[in-house]
Amino acid sequence: MTGINWFKYAAPQTFFHLSGKWIPVLGWIAFFLAIAGLYIGFFIAPTDFQQGEAYRIIFIHVPAAWMSMVIYLAMAFWAAIGLVFNTRLSAMMALALAPTGALFTALALITGSFWGKPTWGTWWVWDARLTSELILLFLYVGFIALHASIDNPQRADRAAAIIAIVGALNVPIIYFSVQWWNTLHQGASINVASAPKMAVTMLIGMLVMTLASWAYSVAVALFRVRCIILERERHAAWVNDLKEVKS
Amino acid sequence: MQWNSFADFLSMGGYAVYVWSSFGLTILALIWEVAALRLRKSKAIKQIKQADAWAKRRVER
């Protein structure tokens, strides 16, 4: 802990340069993992004996749903850090994660209804899993909208952070909803306590797609943080010295 | 492999509409997000350049 000055990386200037190097690497990792995951999902994983080929939506639905929750927790974490330590970059990080989290939430809901229609016979039901995931989407939208409605960036960061932190309560509700309530939504495919209830190749395909989603999300969030830094720090001298600005 | 032909693969055992809509929509959404971000970055840089040019002009006067 003592050897590294962590606050050095909290300075937008240092972070801007560092993240610029990581984005292409993460982007290519995401791309190749997605290709591998889709190949496993469509060509190696067997047909499900109950749901036929419709189950293949799992390879996009489950990673999207996981990301929607993970990104929310990351957003709440950075919002809390920003609120407590008043570090500029933390709040920007929270703001950068929100749109990607909202996108994955929307994708989880939509691909879920594309899966629900052939297997349950309905696009939507108001069961605990679906409803709590819809609330997650509203929390993301509320966070973004509240932030956008306050002109002063520092005040906007603080106000939006409260929504992010309080809303984090919804994440365990989504996760455990299939256990706590009788839902139409099927139970967890993977559980820490028991062996997976699916073929190994299905599981691998899903995990590879999840890793691809992680790499994508980090790359995109870093890219967005850089945009936010450029927008907020546009009067700083170092921004004017950037090679992107000079050229 | 469980597909006998390319047509068989495309039909997804009768669930083509649901499966391909899910994957197609996701890919479109991700491409859109990346494109929107690139546009946002170039806009931000353009704005900084404009402000920079303004400041320089003021100094010259």
PDB file of C-alpha atoms in Angstrom:
ATOM      1  CA  MET A   1       0.000   0.000   0.000  1.00  0.00           C
ATOM      2  CA  THR A   2       2.745   2.409   0.971  1.00  0.00           C
ATOM      3  CA  GLY A   3       4.832   2.101  -2.193  1.00  0.00           C
ATOM      4  CA  ILE A   4       2.122   3.195  -4.597  1.00  0.00           C
ATOM      5  CA  ASN A   5       0.542   6.602  -4.580  1.00  0.00           C
ATOM      6  CA  TRP A   6      -3.041   5.671  -5.406  1.00  0.00           C
ATOM      7  CA  PHE A   7      -4.142   9.260  -5.670  1.00  0.00           C
ATOM      8  CA  LYS A   8      -1.836   9.702  -8.614  1.00  0.00           C
ATOM      9  CA  TYR A   9      -4.197   7.535 -10.657  1.00  0.00           C
ATOM     10  CA  ALA A  10      -7.164   9.491  -9.361  1.00  0.00           C
ATOM     11  CA  ALA A  11      -5.936  12.562 -11.228  1.00  0.00           C
ATOM     12  CA  PRO A  12      -7.899  12.865 -14.489  1.00  0.00           C
ATOM     13  CA  GLN A  13      -4.735  13.728 -16.422  1.00  0.00           C
ATOM     14  CA  THR A  14      -2.836  10.547 -15.456  1.00  0.00           C
ATOM     15  CA  PHE A  15      -5.949   8.471 -15.877  1.00  0.00           C
ATOM     16  CA  PHE A  16      -6.657   9.870 -19.326  1.00  0.00           C
ATOM     17  CA  HIS A  17      -3.298   8.703 -20.662  1.00  0.00           C
ATOM     18  CA  LEU A  18      -3.367   5.348 -18.894  1.00  0.00           C
ATOM     19  CA  SER A  19      -6.901   4.438 -19.976  1.00  0.00           C
ATOM     20  CA  GLY A  20      -6.131   5.398 -23.580  1.00  0.00           C
ATOM     21  CA  LYS A  21      -3.667   2.505 -23.729  1.00  0.00           C
ATOM     22  CA  TRP A  22      -6.097  -0.015 -22.244  1.00  0.00           C
ATOM     23  CA  ILE A  23      -9.151   0.634 -24.411  1.00  0.00           C
ATOM     24  CA  PRO A  24      -7.902  -0.965 -27.677  1.00  0.00           C
ATOM     25  CA  VAL A  25      -6.549  -3.989 -25.774  1.00  0.00           C
ATOM     26  CA  LEU A  26      -9.848  -4.550 -23.972  1.00  0.00           C
ATOM     27  CA  GLY A  27     -11.786  -3.917 -27.173  1.00  0.00           C
ATOM     28  CA  TRP A  28      -9.941  -6.652 -29.061  1.00  0.00           C
ATOM     29  CA  ILE A  29     -10.226  -9.046 -26.112  1.00  0.00           C
ATOM     30  CA  ALA A  30     -13.987  -8.462 -26.098  1.00  0.00           C
ATOM     31  CA  PHE A  31     -14.200  -8.980 -29.857  1.00  0.00           C
ATOM     32  CA  PHE A  32     -12.326 -12.290 -29.943  1.00  0.00           C
ATOM     33  CA  LEU A  33     -14.036 -13.633 -26.825  1.00  0.00           C
ATOM     34  CA  ALA A  34     -17.418 -12.799 -28.383  1.00  0.00           C
ATOM     35  CA  ILE A  35     -16.488 -14.656 -31.588  1.00  0.00           C
ATOM     36  CA  ALA A  36     -15.353 -17.677 -29.541  1.00  0.00           C
ATOM     37  CA  GLY A  37     -18.430 -17.512 -27.298  1.00  0.00           C
ATOM     38  CA  LEU A  38     -20.829 -17.317 -30.261  1.00  0.00           C
ATOM     39  CA  TYR A  39     -19.053 -20.220 -31.949  1.00  0.00           C
ATOM     40  CA  ILE A  40     -19.378 -22.365 -28.825  1.00  0.00           C
ATOM     41  CA  GLY A  41     -22.972 -21.227 -28.314  1.00  0.00           C
ATOM     42  CA  PHE A  42     -24.170 -21.936 -31.843  1.00  0.00           C
ATOM     43  CA  PHE A  43     -21.990 -24.811 -33.027  1.00  0.00           C
ATOM     44  CA  ILE A  44     -20.745 -26.791 -30.036  1.00  0.00           C
ATOM     45  CA  ALA A  45     -23.425 -26.468 -27.361  1.00  0.00           C
ATOM     46  CA  PRO A  46     -26.138 -29.100 -27.843  1.00  0.00           C
ATOM     47  CA  THR A  47     -29.859 -28.508 -28.367  1.00  0.00           C
ATOM     48  CA  ASP A  48     -31.813 -28.232 -25.112  1.00  0.00           C
ATOM     49  CA  PHE A  49     -34.127 -31.197 -24.644  1.00  0.00           C
ATOM     50  CA  GLN A  50     -36.938 -29.052 -23.211  1.00  0.00           C
ATOM     51  CA  GLN A  51     -36.645 -25.698 -24.951  1.00  0.00           C
ATOM     52  CA  GLY A  52     -35.168 -26.740 -28.321  1.00  0.00           C
ATOM     53  CA  GLU A  53     -33.071 -24.078 -30.027  1.00  0.00           C
ATOM     54  CA  ALA A  54     -34.880 -21.174 -28.337  1.00  0.00           C
ATOM     55  CA  TYR A  55     -32.649 -21.632 -25.308  1.00  0.00           C
ATOM     56  CA  ARG A  56     -29.666 -20.276 -27.319  1.00  0.00           C
ATOM     57  CA  ILE A  57     -30.877 -16.810 -26.349  1.00  0.00           C
ATOM     58  CA  ILE A  58     -29.228 -17.692 -23.006  1.00  0.00           C
ATOM     59  CA  PHE A  59     -25.817 -16.844 -24.503  1.00  0.00           C
ATOM     60  CA  ILE A  60     -26.804 -13.196 -24.722  1.00  0.00           C
ATOM     61  CA  HIS A  61     -29.563 -12.932 -22.117  1.00  0.00           C
ATOM     62  CA  VAL A  62     -27.663 -14.198 -19.080  1.00  0.00           C
ATOM     63  CA  PRO A  63     -24.441 -12.210 -19.712  1.00  0.00           C
ATOM     64  CA  ALA A  64     -26.553  -9.069 -20.303  1.00  0.00           C
ATOM     65  CA  ALA A  65     -28.530  -9.645 -17.097  1.00  0.00           C
ATOM     66  CA  TRP A  66     -25.360 -10.278 -15.078  1.00  0.00           C
ATOM     67  CA  MET A  67     -23.719  -7.152 -16.484  1.00  0.00           C
ATOM     68  CA  SER A  68     -26.814  -5.091 -15.659  1.00  0.00           C
ATOM     69  CA  MET A  69     -26.354  -5.984 -11.973  1.00  0.00           C
ATOM     70  CA  VAL A  70     -22.538  -5.911 -11.838  1.00  0.00           C
ATOM     71  CA  ILE A  71     -22.370  -2.528 -13.560  1.00  0.00           C
ATOM     72  CA  TYR A  72     -24.956  -1.146 -11.147  1.00  0.00           C
ATOM     73  CA  LEU A  73     -22.885  -2.266  -8.161  1.00  0.00           C
ATOM     74  CA  ALA A  74     -19.735  -0.787  -9.730  1.00  0.00           C
ATOM     75  CA  MET A  75     -21.614   2.458 -10.382  1.00  0.00           C
ATOM     76  CA  ALA A  76     -22.878   2.605  -6.793  1.00  0.00           C
ATOM     77  CA  PHE A  77     -19.362   1.830  -5.526  1.00  0.00           C
ATOM     78  CA  TRP A  78     -17.747   4.689  -7.479  1.00  0.00           C
ATOM     79  CA  ALA A  79     -20.597   7.031  -6.589  1.00  0.00           C
ATOM     80  CA  ALA A  80     -20.059   6.242  -2.893  1.00  0.00           C
ATOM     81  CA  ILE A  81     -16.284   6.725  -3.162  1.00  0.00           C
ATOM     82  CA  GLY A  82     -16.863  10.030  -4.905  1.00  0.00           C
ATOM     83  CA  LEU A  83     -19.308  11.114  -2.230  1.00  0.00           C
ATOM     84  CA  VAL A  84     -17.032  10.169   0.692  1.00  0.00           C
ATOM     85  CA  PHE A  85     -13.602  11.190  -0.616  1.00  0.00           C
ATOM     86  CA  ASN A  86     -14.742  13.921  -2.987  1.00  0.00           C
ATOM     87  CA  THR A  87     -12.509  12.573  -5.750  1.00  0.00           C
ATOM     88  CA  ARG A  88     -13.417  13.992  -9.141  1.00  0.00           C
ATOM     89  CA  LEU A  89     -12.640  10.887 -11.129  1.00  0.00           C
ATOM     90  CA  SER A  90     -14.807   8.517  -9.036  1.00  0.00           C
ATOM     91  CA  ALA A  91     -17.973  10.446  -9.779  1.00  0.00           C
ATOM     92  CA  MET A  92     -17.062  10.583 -13.468  1.00  0.00           C
ATOM     93  CA  MET A  93     -16.586   6.812 -13.391  1.00  0.00           C
ATOM     94  CA  ALA A  94     -20.071   6.318 -11.926  1.00  0.00           C
ATOM     95  CA  LEU A  95     -21.539   8.594 -14.595  1.00  0.00           C
ATOM     96  CA  ALA A  96     -19.665   6.737 -17.341  1.00  0.00           C
ATOM     97  CA  LEU A  97     -20.979   3.341 -16.241  1.00  0.00           C
ATOM     98  CA  ALA A  98     -24.666   4.318 -16.153  1.00  0.00           C
ATOM     99  CA  PRO A  99     -25.510   4.346 -19.903  1.00  0.00           C
ATOM    100  CA  THR A 100     -23.789   1.004 -20.522  1.00  0.00           C
ATOM    101  CA  GLY A 101     -25.555  -0.492 -17.504  1.00  0.00           C
ATOM    102  CA  ALA A 102     -28.891   0.831 -18.741  1.00  0.00           C
ATOM    103  CA  LEU A 103     -28.203  -0.624 -22.193  1.00  0.00           C
ATOM    104  CA  PHE A 104     -27.451  -4.077 -20.782  1.00  0.00           C
ATOM    105  CA  THR A 105     -30.561  -3.893 -18.591  1.00  0.00           C
ATOM    106  CA  ALA A 106     -32.708  -3.051 -21.610  1.00  0.00           C
ATOM    107  CA  LEU A 107     -31.080  -5.873 -23.593  1.00  0.00           C
ATOM    108  CA  ALA A 108     -31.654  -8.329 -20.742  1.00  0.00           C
ATOM    109  CA  LEU A 109     -35.345  -7.348 -20.631  1.00  0.00           C
ATOM    110  CA  ILE A 110     -35.839  -7.459 -24.403  1.00  0.00           C
ATOM    111  CA  THR A 111     -33.943 -10.702 -25.040  1.00  0.00           C
ATOM    112  CA  GLY A 112     -35.797 -12.102 -22.041  1.00  0.00           C
ATOM    113  CA  SER A 113     -39.122 -11.347 -23.656  1.00  0.00           C
ATOM    114  CA  PHE A 114     -37.885 -12.878 -26.939  1.00  0.00           C
ATOM    115  CA  TRP A 115     -37.196 -15.974 -24.873  1.00  0.00           C
ATOM    116  CA  GLY A 116     -40.394 -15.786 -22.843  1.00  0.00           C
ATOM    117  CA  LYS A 117     -42.706 -15.642 -25.860  1.00  0.00           C
ATOM    118  CA  PRO A 118     -41.808 -19.100 -27.281  1.00  0.00           C
ATOM    119  CA  THR A 119     -41.201 -20.824 -23.921  1.00  0.00           C
ATOM    120  CA  TRP A 120     -43.829 -19.276 -21.620  1.00  0.00           C
ATOM    121  CA  GLY A 121     -46.236 -18.094 -24.305  1.00  0.00           C
ATOM    122  CA  THR A 122     -46.051 -14.457 -23.187  1.00  0.00           C
ATOM    123  CA  TRP A 123     -43.747 -11.482 -23.760  1.00  0.00           C
ATOM    124  CA  TRP A 124     -44.063 -10.221 -20.219  1.00  0.00           C
ATOM    125  CA  VAL A 125     -45.340 -11.181 -16.779  1.00  0.00           C
ATOM    126  CA  TRP A 126     -45.249  -9.119 -13.605  1.00  0.00           C
ATOM    127  CA  ASP A 127     -43.256 -11.650 -11.648  1.00  0.00           C
ATOM    128  CA  ALA A 128     -40.584 -10.705  -9.109  1.00  0.00           C
ATOM    129  CA  ARG A 129     -37.558 -11.247 -11.355  1.00  0.00           C
ATOM    130  CA  LEU A 130     -38.887  -9.299 -14.317  1.00  0.00           C
ATOM    131  CA  THR A 131     -40.363  -6.502 -12.231  1.00  0.00           C
ATOM    132  CA  SER A 132     -37.219  -5.954 -10.169  1.00  0.00           C
ATOM    133  CA  GLU A 133     -35.107  -5.909 -13.346  1.00  0.00           C
ATOM    134  CA  LEU A 134     -37.459  -3.310 -14.823  1.00  0.00           C
ATOM    135  CA  ILE A 135     -36.994  -1.234 -11.642  1.00  0.00           C
ATOM    136  CA  LEU A 136     -33.231  -1.497 -12.225  1.00  0.00           C
ATOM    137  CA  LEU A 137     -33.721   0.089 -15.652  1.00  0.00           C
ATOM    138  CA  PHE A 138     -35.717   2.916 -14.032  1.00  0.00           C
ATOM    139  CA  LEU A 139     -32.930   3.415 -11.465  1.00  0.00           C
ATOM    140  CA  TYR A 140     -30.357   3.792 -14.232  1.00  0.00           C
ATOM    141  CA  VAL A 141     -32.596   6.191 -16.149  1.00  0.00           C
ATOM    142  CA  GLY A 142     -33.325   8.123 -12.928  1.00  0.00           C
ATOM    143  CA  PHE A 143     -29.608   8.404 -12.183  1.00  0.00           C
ATOM    144  CA  ILE A 144     -28.824   9.713 -15.682  1.00  0.00           C
ATOM    145  CA  ALA A 145     -31.807  12.066 -15.776  1.00  0.00           C
ATOM    146  CA  LEU A 146     -31.162  13.526 -12.327  1.00  0.00           C
ATOM    147  CA  HIS A 147     -27.510  14.102 -13.168  1.00  0.00           C
ATOM    148  CA  ALA A 148     -28.454  15.804 -16.430  1.00  0.00           C
ATOM    149  CA  SER A 149     -30.993  18.063 -14.715  1.00  0.00           C
ATOM    150  CA  ILE A 150     -28.449  19.743 -12.411  1.00  0.00           C
ATOM    151  CA  ASP A 151     -26.132  22.231 -14.103  1.00  0.00           C
ATOM    152  CA  ASN A 152     -23.309  22.237 -11.559  1.00  0.00           C
ATOM    153  CA  PRO A 153     -21.354  18.984 -12.164  1.00  0.00           C
ATOM    154  CA  GLN A 154     -20.222  18.582  -8.543  1.00  0.00           C
ATOM    155  CA  ARG A 155     -23.746  19.017  -7.187  1.00  0.00           C
ATOM    156  CA  ALA A 156     -25.098  16.708  -9.872  1.00  0.00           C
ATOM    157  CA  ASP A 157     -22.514  14.067  -8.881  1.00  0.00           C
ATOM    158  CA  ARG A 158     -23.578  14.234  -5.234  1.00  0.00           C
ATOM    159  CA  ALA A 159     -27.320  14.130  -5.878  1.00  0.00           C
ATOM    160  CA  ALA A 160     -27.070  11.271  -8.384  1.00  0.00           C
ATOM    161  CA  ALA A 161     -24.762   9.348  -6.030  1.00  0.00           C
ATOM    162  CA  ILE A 162     -27.606   9.113  -3.502  1.00  0.00           C
ATOM    163  CA  ILE A 163     -29.889   7.421  -6.057  1.00  0.00           C
ATOM    164  CA  ALA A 164     -27.086   5.049  -7.055  1.00  0.00           C
ATOM    165  CA  ILE A 165     -26.354   4.034  -3.464  1.00  0.00           C
ATOM    166  CA  VAL A 166     -29.960   3.636  -2.305  1.00  0.00           C
ATOM    167  CA  GLY A 167     -30.858   1.804  -5.531  1.00  0.00           C
ATOM    168  CA  ALA A 168     -28.119  -0.771  -4.914  1.00  0.00           C
ATOM    169  CA  LEU A 169     -30.600  -2.388  -2.516  1.00  0.00           C
ATOM    170  CA  ASN A 170     -32.493  -3.573  -5.588  1.00  0.00           C
ATOM    171  CA  VAL A 171     -29.603  -5.720  -6.862  1.00  0.00           C
ATOM    172  CA  PRO A 172     -29.802  -8.479  -4.213  1.00  0.00           C
ATOM    173  CA  ILE A 173     -33.587  -8.372  -4.636  1.00  0.00           C
ATOM    174  CA  ILE A 174     -33.171  -9.170  -8.343  1.00  0.00           C
ATOM    175  CA  TYR A 175     -30.591 -11.843  -7.647  1.00  0.00           C
ATOM    176  CA  PHE A 176     -32.566 -13.699  -4.969  1.00  0.00           C
ATOM    177  CA  SER A 177     -36.038 -13.029  -6.422  1.00  0.00           C
ATOM    178  CA  VAL A 178     -36.178 -16.489  -7.983  1.00  0.00           C
ATOM    179  CA  GLN A 179     -35.608 -18.032  -4.537  1.00  0.00           C
ATOM    180  CA  TRP A 180     -37.679 -15.698  -2.403  1.00  0.00           C
ATOM    181  CA  TRP A 181     -40.779 -15.700  -4.564  1.00  0.00           C
ATOM    182  CA  ASN A 182     -42.516 -18.179  -6.788  1.00  0.00           C
ATOM    183  CA  THR A 183     -41.604 -16.824 -10.184  1.00  0.00           C
ATOM    184  CA  LEU A 184     -42.320 -17.881 -13.731  1.00  0.00           C
ATOM    185  CA  HIS A 185     -38.674 -17.080 -14.423  1.00  0.00           C
ATOM    186  CA  GLN A 186     -36.493 -20.157 -14.070  1.00  0.00           C
ATOM    187  CA  GLY A 187     -34.035 -20.451 -11.188  1.00  0.00           C
ATOM    188  CA  ALA A 188     -30.346 -19.608 -11.360  1.00  0.00           C
ATOM    189  CA  SER A 189     -28.424 -21.595 -13.990  1.00  0.00           C
ATOM    190  CA  ILE A 190     -25.268 -21.394 -11.930  1.00  0.00           C
ATOM    191  CA  ASN A 191     -25.192 -21.612  -8.169  1.00  0.00           C
ATOM    192  CA  VAL A 192     -22.268 -21.443  -5.787  1.00  0.00           C
ATOM    193  CA  ALA A 193     -23.740 -24.201  -3.629  1.00  0.00           C
ATOM    194  CA  SER A 194     -24.523 -26.826  -6.269  1.00  0.00           C
ATOM    195  CA  ALA A 195     -23.302 -28.201  -9.581  1.00  0.00           C
ATOM    196  CA  PRO A 196     -24.559 -26.357 -12.690  1.00  0.00           C
ATOM    197  CA  LYS A 197     -27.832 -27.691 -14.050  1.00  0.00           C
ATOM    198  CA  MET A 198     -26.701 -27.564 -17.660  1.00  0.00           C
ATOM    199  CA  ALA A 199     -24.364 -29.190 -20.190  1.00  0.00           C
ATOM    200  CA  VAL A 200     -20.708 -28.233 -19.772  1.00  0.00           C
ATOM    201  CA  THR A 201     -20.441 -26.758 -23.283  1.00  0.00           C
ATOM    202  CA  MET A 202     -23.512 -24.569 -22.645  1.00  0.00           C
ATOM    203  CA  LEU A 203     -21.905 -23.352 -19.439  1.00  0.00           C
ATOM    204  CA  ILE A 204     -18.572 -22.598 -21.137  1.00  0.00           C
ATOM    205  CA  GLY A 205     -20.313 -20.693 -23.945  1.00  0.00           C
ATOM    206  CA  MET A 206     -22.174 -18.620 -21.393  1.00  0.00           C
ATOM    207  CA  LEU A 207     -19.040 -17.886 -19.369  1.00  0.00           C
ATOM    208  CA  VAL A 208     -17.016 -16.896 -22.453  1.00  0.00           C
ATOM    209  CA  MET A 209     -19.821 -14.543 -23.514  1.00  0.00           C
ATOM    210  CA  THR A 210     -19.851 -13.113 -19.996  1.00  0.00           C
ATOM    211  CA  LEU A 211     -16.094 -12.440 -20.109  1.00  0.00           C
ATOM    212  CA  ALA A 212     -16.574 -10.752 -23.493  1.00  0.00           C
ATOM    213  CA  SER A 213     -19.292  -8.565 -21.958  1.00  0.00           C
ATOM    214  CA  TRP A 214     -16.979  -7.638 -19.080  1.00  0.00           C
ATOM    215  CA  ALA A 215     -14.170  -6.613 -21.438  1.00  0.00           C
ATOM    216  CA  TYR A 216     -16.623  -4.666 -23.605  1.00  0.00           C
ATOM    217  CA  SER A 217     -18.161  -2.889 -20.625  1.00  0.00           C
ATOM    218  CA  VAL A 218     -14.816  -1.845 -19.154  1.00  0.00           C
ATOM    219  CA  ALA A 219     -13.561  -0.614 -22.542  1.00  0.00           C
ATOM    220  CA  VAL A 220     -16.722   1.377 -23.243  1.00  0.00           C
ATOM    221  CA  ALA A 221     -16.880   2.821 -19.720  1.00  0.00           C
ATOM    222  CA  LEU A 222     -13.233   3.931 -19.949  1.00  0.00           C
ATOM    223  CA  PHE A 223     -13.947   5.497 -23.325  1.00  0.00           C
ATOM    224  CA  ARG A 224     -16.886   7.386 -21.843  1.00  0.00           C
ATOM    225  CA  VAL A 225     -14.852   8.547 -18.833  1.00  0.00           C
ATOM    226  CA  ARG A 226     -12.344  10.018 -21.275  1.00  0.00           C
ATOM    227  CA  CYS A 227     -15.141  11.903 -23.035  1.00  0.00           C
ATOM    228  CA  ILE A 228     -16.415  13.215 -19.696  1.00  0.00           C
ATOM    229  CA  ILE A 229     -12.884  14.287 -18.712  1.00  0.00           C
ATOM    230  CA  LEU A 230     -12.490  16.166 -22.016  1.00  0.00           C
ATOM    231  CA  GLU A 231     -15.845  17.876 -21.512  1.00  0.00           C
ATOM    232  CA  ARG A 232     -15.301  18.840 -17.887  1.00  0.00           C
ATOM    233  CA  GLU A 233     -11.616  19.711 -17.964  1.00  0.00           C
ATOM    234  CA  ARG A 234     -11.678  21.513 -21.298  1.00  0.00           C
ATOM    235  CA  HIS A 235     -10.228  24.666 -19.718  1.00  0.00           C
ATOM    236  CA  ALA A 236      -7.266  22.836 -18.160  1.00  0.00           C
ATOM    237  CA  ALA A 237      -3.853  23.432 -19.727  1.00  0.00           C
ATOM    238  CA  TRP A 238      -3.013  19.733 -20.109  1.00  0.00           C
ATOM    239  CA  VAL A 239      -6.133  19.170 -22.242  1.00  0.00           C
ATOM    240  CA  ASN A 240      -4.912  21.774 -24.721  1.00  0.00           C
ATOM    241  CA  ASP A 241      -1.555  20.000 -24.941  1.00  0.00           C
ATOM    242  CA  LEU A 242      -3.083  16.629 -25.887  1.00  0.00           C
ATOM    243  CA  LYS A 243      -1.949  15.286 -29.236  1.00  0.00           C
ATOM    244  CA  GLU A 244      -5.597  14.763 -30.261  1.00  0.00           C
ATOM    245  CA  VAL A 245      -6.175  18.492 -29.783  1.00  0.00           C
ATOM    246  CA  LYS A 246      -2.886  19.624 -31.331  1.00  0.00           C
ATOM    247  CA  SER A 247      -3.314  17.687 -34.584  1.00  0.00           C
TER     248      SER A 247
ATOM    249  CA  MET B   1     -22.463 -30.085 -34.556  1.00  0.00           C
ATOM    250  CA  GLN B   2     -26.243 -30.209 -34.715  1.00  0.00           C
ATOM    251  CA  TRP B   3     -26.918 -28.480 -38.033  1.00  0.00           C
ATOM    252  CA  ASN B   4     -27.459 -30.489 -41.220  1.00  0.00           C
ATOM    253  CA  SER B   5     -27.308 -27.467 -43.518  1.00  0.00           C
ATOM    254  CA  PHE B   6     -26.997 -23.699 -43.476  1.00  0.00           C
ATOM    255  CA  ALA B   7     -30.770 -23.373 -43.918  1.00  0.00           C
ATOM    256  CA  ASP B   8     -31.224 -25.660 -40.941  1.00  0.00           C
ATOM    257  CA  PHE B   9     -28.921 -23.387 -38.911  1.00  0.00           C
ATOM    258  CA  LEU B  10     -30.817 -20.266 -39.959  1.00  0.00           C
ATOM    259  CA  SER B  11     -34.195 -21.760 -39.048  1.00  0.00           C
ATOM    260  CA  MET B  12     -33.039 -22.388 -35.436  1.00  0.00           C
ATOM    261  CA  GLY B  13     -35.469 -25.255 -35.030  1.00  0.00           C
ATOM    262  CA  GLY B  14     -38.399 -22.932 -35.764  1.00  0.00           C
ATOM    263  CA  TYR B  15     -37.291 -20.246 -33.300  1.00  0.00           C
ATOM    264  CA  ALA B  16     -35.422 -18.140 -35.885  1.00  0.00           C
ATOM    265  CA  VAL B  17     -37.429 -14.963 -35.214  1.00  0.00           C
ATOM    266  CA  TYR B  18     -36.724 -14.999 -31.470  1.00  0.00           C
ATOM    267  CA  VAL B  19     -33.092 -16.124 -31.549  1.00  0.00           C
ATOM    268  CA  TRP B  20     -31.935 -13.889 -34.419  1.00  0.00           C
ATOM    269  CA  SER B  21     -33.879 -10.876 -33.138  1.00  0.00           C
ATOM    270  CA  SER B  22     -32.141 -11.214 -29.770  1.00  0.00           C
ATOM    271  CA  PHE B  23     -28.641 -11.469 -31.200  1.00  0.00           C
ATOM    272  CA  GLY B  24     -29.215  -8.949 -34.001  1.00  0.00           C
ATOM    273  CA  LEU B  25     -30.620  -6.335 -31.656  1.00  0.00           C
ATOM    274  CA  THR B  26     -27.746  -6.792 -29.199  1.00  0.00           C
ATOM    275  CA  ILE B  27     -25.102  -6.415 -31.910  1.00  0.00           C
ATOM    276  CA  LEU B  28     -26.830  -3.306 -33.301  1.00  0.00           C
ATOM    277  CA  ALA B  29     -27.064  -1.790 -29.811  1.00  0.00           C
ATOM    278  CA  LEU B  30     -23.376  -2.323 -29.105  1.00  0.00           C
ATOM    279  CA  ILE B  31     -22.310  -0.913 -32.495  1.00  0.00           C
ATOM    280  CA  TRP B  32     -24.563   2.076 -31.873  1.00  0.00           C
ATOM    281  CA  GLU B  33     -23.047   2.673 -28.428  1.00  0.00           C
ATOM    282  CA  VAL B  34     -19.470   2.629 -29.742  1.00  0.00           C
ATOM    283  CA  ALA B  35     -20.378   4.899 -32.688  1.00  0.00           C
ATOM    284  CA  ALA B  36     -22.149   7.370 -30.378  1.00  0.00           C
ATOM    285  CA  LEU B  37     -19.116   7.476 -28.086  1.00  0.00           C
ATOM    286  CA  ARG B  38     -16.713   8.142 -30.959  1.00  0.00           C
ATOM    287  CA  LEU B  39     -18.936  10.996 -32.082  1.00  0.00           C
ATOM    288  CA  ARG B  40     -19.028  12.363 -28.523  1.00  0.00           C
ATOM    289  CA  LYS B  41     -15.236  12.301 -28.291  1.00  0.00           C
ATOM    290  CA  SER B  42     -14.696  14.072 -31.612  1.00  0.00           C
ATOM    291  CA  LYS B  43     -17.280  16.687 -30.603  1.00  0.00           C
ATOM    292  CA  ALA B  44     -15.477  17.303 -27.304  1.00  0.00           C
ATOM    293  CA  ILE B  45     -12.134  17.681 -29.082  1.00  0.00           C
ATOM    294  CA  LYS B  46     -13.648  20.002 -31.659  1.00  0.00           C
ATOM    295  CA  GLN B  47     -15.018  22.183 -28.881  1.00  0.00           C
ATOM    296  CA  ILE B  48     -11.625  22.349 -27.151  1.00  0.00           C
ATOM    297  CA  LYS B  49      -9.958  23.300 -30.443  1.00  0.00           C
ATOM    298  CA  GLN B  50     -12.497  26.068 -31.030  1.00  0.00           C
ATOM    299  CA  ALA B  51     -12.015  27.489 -27.541  1.00  0.00           C
ATOM    300  CA  ASP B  52      -8.251  27.288 -28.036  1.00  0.00           C
ATOM    301  CA  ALA B  53      -8.431  29.178 -31.337  1.00  0.00           C
ATOM    302  CA  TRP B  54     -10.593  31.841 -29.703  1.00  0.00           C
ATOM    303  CA  ALA B  55      -8.134  32.320 -26.871  1.00  0.00           C
ATOM    304  CA  LYS B  56      -5.222  32.640 -29.286  1.00  0.00           C
ATOM    305  CA  ARG B  57      -7.029  35.213 -31.401  1.00  0.00           C
ATOM    306  CA  ARG B  58      -7.707  37.251 -28.302  1.00  0.00           C
ATOM    307  CA  VAL B  59      -4.010  37.202 -27.364  1.00  0.00           C
ATOM    308  CA  GLU B  60      -3.014  38.362 -30.871  1.00  0.00           C
ATOM    309  CA  ARG B  61      -5.305  41.362 -30.624  1.00  0.00           C
TER     310      ARG B  61
END
